[in-house]
Short mmCIF file of C-alpha atoms in Angstrom, two decimals:
data_model
loop_
_atom_site.label_atom_id
_atom_site.label_comp_id
_atom_site.label_asym_id
_atom_site.label_seq_id
_atom_site.Cartn_x
_atom_site.Cartn_y
_atom_site.Cartn_z
CA MET H 1 0.00 0.00 0.00
CA ILE H 2 1.25 3.47 -0.87
CA ASP H 3 0.33 6.22 1.55
CA LEU H 4 -0.67 9.58 0.16
CA ASP H 5 -0.58 12.63 2.35
CA GLU H 6 -3.26 15.33 2.23
CA THR H 7 -1.27 17.49 -0.19
CA ASP H 8 -0.84 14.59 -2.64
CA ARG H 9 -4.58 13.91 -2.47
CA LYS H 10 -5.32 17.58 -3.17
CA ILE H 11 -3.04 17.50 -6.21
CA ILE H 12 -4.75 14.36 -7.52
CA GLN H 13 -8.22 15.83 -6.94
CA ALA H 14 -7.25 19.10 -8.63
CA THR H 15 -5.93 17.28 -11.72
CA GLN H 16 -8.65 14.63 -12.15
CA ALA H 17 -10.14 16.56 -15.06
CA GLY H 18 -6.67 17.34 -16.43
CA LEU H 19 -4.07 20.01 -15.90
CA PRO H 20 -5.22 23.62 -16.20
CA LEU H 21 -5.24 24.80 -19.80
CA THR H 22 -2.90 27.71 -19.18
CA PRO H 23 0.58 28.57 -20.47
CA GLN H 24 2.04 27.42 -17.12
CA PRO H 25 -0.28 24.69 -15.80
CA TYR H 26 1.93 23.64 -12.86
CA GLN H 27 2.19 27.24 -11.68
CA THR H 28 -1.60 27.67 -11.99
CA LEU H 29 -2.14 24.46 -10.04
CA ALA H 30 0.36 25.55 -7.37
CA GLU H 31 -1.42 28.88 -6.96
CA GLN H 32 -4.80 27.13 -6.64
CA LEU H 33 -3.43 24.84 -3.92
CA GLY H 34 -1.25 27.33 -2.07
CA LEU H 35 1.96 25.50 -2.99
CA THR H 36 5.09 26.33 -4.93
CA THR H 37 5.42 25.24 -8.53
CA ASP H 38 8.52 23.21 -7.60
CA ASP H 39 6.59 21.41 -4.84
CA VAL H 40 3.76 20.46 -7.24
CA MET H 41 6.23 19.19 -9.85
CA LEU H 42 8.32 17.26 -7.30
CA ARG H 43 5.25 15.62 -5.76
CA MET H 44 3.78 14.68 -9.15
CA SER H 45 7.15 13.27 -10.19
CA ALA H 46 7.36 11.23 -6.97
CA MET H 47 3.81 9.90 -7.52
CA GLN H 48 4.75 8.98 -11.08
CA ASN H 49 7.94 7.22 -9.94
CA SER H 50 5.98 5.25 -7.32
CA GLY H 51 3.30 4.18 -9.82
CA ILE H 52 0.43 6.22 -8.38
CA ILE H 53 0.48 8.27 -11.58
CA ARG H 54 1.29 6.15 -14.61
CA ARG H 55 2.02 8.99 -17.01
CA ILE H 56 1.30 12.61 -17.73
CA GLY H 57 0.39 13.46 -21.29
CA ALA H 58 -2.09 15.03 -23.64
CA VAL H 59 -5.23 13.06 -24.48
CA PRO H 60 -6.37 14.47 -27.81
CA ASN H 61 -9.90 14.13 -29.08
CA HIS H 62 -9.09 12.30 -32.31
CA TYR H 63 -12.59 12.86 -33.67
CA ARG H 64 -12.26 16.64 -33.39
CA LEU H 65 -8.91 16.42 -35.19
CA GLY H 66 -10.58 14.59 -38.08
CA TYR H 67 -9.33 11.09 -37.20
CA ARG H 68 -12.63 9.23 -37.22
CA PHE H 69 -11.32 5.78 -38.13
CA ASN H 70 -9.54 3.89 -35.37
CA GLY H 71 -8.34 0.34 -35.04
CA MET H 72 -6.75 -1.55 -32.18
CA THR H 73 -4.44 -3.94 -33.97
CA VAL H 74 -3.48 -7.09 -32.12
CA TRP H 75 -0.49 -9.20 -33.06
CA ASN H 76 0.87 -12.59 -32.12
CA VAL H 77 4.66 -12.21 -32.10
CA PRO H 78 7.35 -14.39 -30.53
CA ASP H 79 7.79 -13.47 -26.86
CA GLU H 80 11.56 -13.24 -27.23
CA THR H 81 11.19 -10.43 -29.83
CA ILE H 82 8.30 -8.46 -28.34
CA ASP H 83 10.39 -5.68 -26.76
CA GLU H 84 12.31 -5.01 -29.96
CA LEU H 85 9.24 -5.26 -32.19
CA GLY H 86 7.11 -3.22 -29.80
CA GLN H 87 9.66 -0.40 -29.87
CA LYS H 88 9.63 -0.40 -33.68
CA VAL H 89 5.83 -0.45 -33.92
CA GLY H 90 5.50 2.15 -31.15
CA GLN H 91 7.76 4.55 -33.04
CA LEU H 92 5.52 4.63 -36.10
CA GLU H 93 4.01 8.12 -36.32
CA PHE H 94 0.44 6.84 -36.69
CA VAL H 95 0.57 4.55 -33.61
CA SER H 96 -0.76 6.33 -30.53
CA HIS H 97 -0.56 3.42 -28.07
CA CYS H 98 1.54 0.26 -28.15
CA TYR H 99 1.40 -2.33 -25.37
CA HIS H 100 2.67 -5.77 -24.44
CA ARG H 101 -0.30 -7.72 -23.09
CA PRO H 102 -0.62 -11.29 -21.82
CA ARG H 103 -2.04 -13.94 -24.11
CA HIS H 104 -5.19 -15.80 -23.05
CA LEU H 105 -4.79 -19.12 -24.84
CA PRO H 106 -6.34 -20.77 -26.67
CA GLU H 107 -8.92 -18.07 -27.43
CA TRP H 108 -6.60 -15.05 -27.52
CA PRO H 109 -3.05 -15.64 -28.85
CA TYR H 110 -2.17 -11.94 -29.24
CA ASN H 111 0.51 -10.29 -27.12
CA LEU H 112 1.25 -6.98 -28.90
CA PHE H 113 -1.41 -4.28 -29.18
CA ALA H 114 -1.07 -1.10 -31.28
CA MET H 115 -3.74 1.59 -31.71
CA VAL H 116 -3.84 3.35 -35.06
CA HIS H 117 -5.88 6.36 -36.18
CA GLY H 118 -6.74 7.66 -39.63
CA LYS H 119 -9.02 10.04 -41.47
CA SER H 120 -10.36 7.23 -43.67
CA GLN H 121 -10.75 3.46 -43.59
CA GLU H 122 -8.25 3.25 -46.44
CA GLU H 123 -5.67 5.19 -44.41
CA VAL H 124 -6.08 2.87 -41.41
CA ASP H 125 -5.85 -0.20 -43.66
CA LYS H 126 -2.61 1.18 -45.16
CA GLN H 127 -1.18 1.74 -41.67
CA ILE H 128 -2.07 -1.81 -40.63
CA ARG H 129 -0.29 -3.09 -43.75
CA GLN H 130 2.82 -1.11 -42.71
CA ILE H 131 2.82 -2.82 -39.31
CA TYR H 132 2.28 -6.18 -41.03
CA ASP H 133 5.27 -5.52 -43.31
CA LEU H 134 7.42 -4.29 -40.41
CA LEU H 135 6.75 -7.43 -38.38
CA GLY H 136 7.45 -9.70 -41.36
CA ASP H 137 7.98 -13.34 -40.42
CA ASN H 138 7.53 -12.43 -36.73
CA ASN H 139 3.83 -11.93 -37.37
CA LEU H 140 2.28 -15.24 -36.32
CA GLY H 141 -1.27 -13.88 -36.62
CA SER H 142 -3.20 -10.65 -36.21
CA ASP H 143 -6.60 -9.06 -36.02
CA VAL H 144 -8.09 -5.58 -35.81
CA LEU H 145 -10.79 -4.31 -33.50
CA TYR H 146 -12.32 -1.21 -35.11
CA SER H 147 -13.88 1.52 -32.99
CA THR H 148 -17.61 1.96 -33.37
CA LYS H 149 -18.02 4.90 -30.98
CA ILE H 150 -15.88 7.30 -29.00
CA LEU H 151 -15.56 6.66 -25.29
CA LYS H 152 -14.97 9.34 -22.70
CA LYS H 153 -11.40 9.19 -21.44
CA THR H 154 -10.74 10.14 -17.86
CA GLY H 155 -7.77 10.17 -15.56
CA PHE H 156 -7.32 8.80 -12.08
CA ARG H 157 -10.32 9.26 -9.77
CA THR H 158 -10.26 9.17 -5.99
CA THR H 159 -12.97 7.65 -3.85
CA THR H 160 -14.01 8.41 -0.30
CA ARG H 161 -12.44 5.17 0.88
CA MET H 162 -9.21 5.94 -0.92
CA GLN H 163 -9.15 9.42 0.57
CA GLU H 164 -9.58 7.96 4.06
CA SER H 165 -7.17 5.04 3.83
CA GLY H 166 -4.61 5.84 1.15
CA CYS H 167 -4.09 4.36 -2.28
CA ARG H 168 -3.07 0.93 -3.53
CA ALA H 169 -0.69 0.84 -6.45
CA SER H 170 -2.12 -1.31 -9.22
CA GLU H 171 -0.32 -3.32 -11.83
CA ASN H 172 0.13 -1.10 -14.86
CA PRO H 173 0.53 -2.38 -18.39
CA THR H 174 3.96 -2.13 -19.90
CA THR H 175 3.81 0.95 -22.07
CA ILE H 176 6.10 0.59 -25.04
CA ASN H 177 5.21 3.96 -26.60
CA PRO H 178 4.21 6.37 -23.81
#
């Protein structure tokens, strides 16, 4: 169990809907909480290092940017090559997320997941073909799960119980392309 103090909880609560949309979000947050900017940044860094915060990053609304076609590609690649292949796939400019996930045999043989986004079905299909070509003989099977609707993305949320007793660190997926 990881213990959060009251200041850490206040930072988490103040950032649940995202960082302030200002030129200096950490300074704005510090002013709101009566802290220094350095203190906010140090505490958020410590929470990230301990696993309470997995990552800090922008979450774009792909639909508003014109990317209305999305596919979660899933790949069955040899376990001994997954780190190397995941790095290569994760570095493709059209891949927004790339993860190593456990297989669930015999129904689910896939262990590498990569999310792709495009402005047309043809664009997404072309991107999937690029991953297929990149993986070459290491591709032992694949599939694509296409998005049918946009889901609301949210960050970490605290609960009354968590506020009273602290926070448990959960197992996080291995992020290959943060």
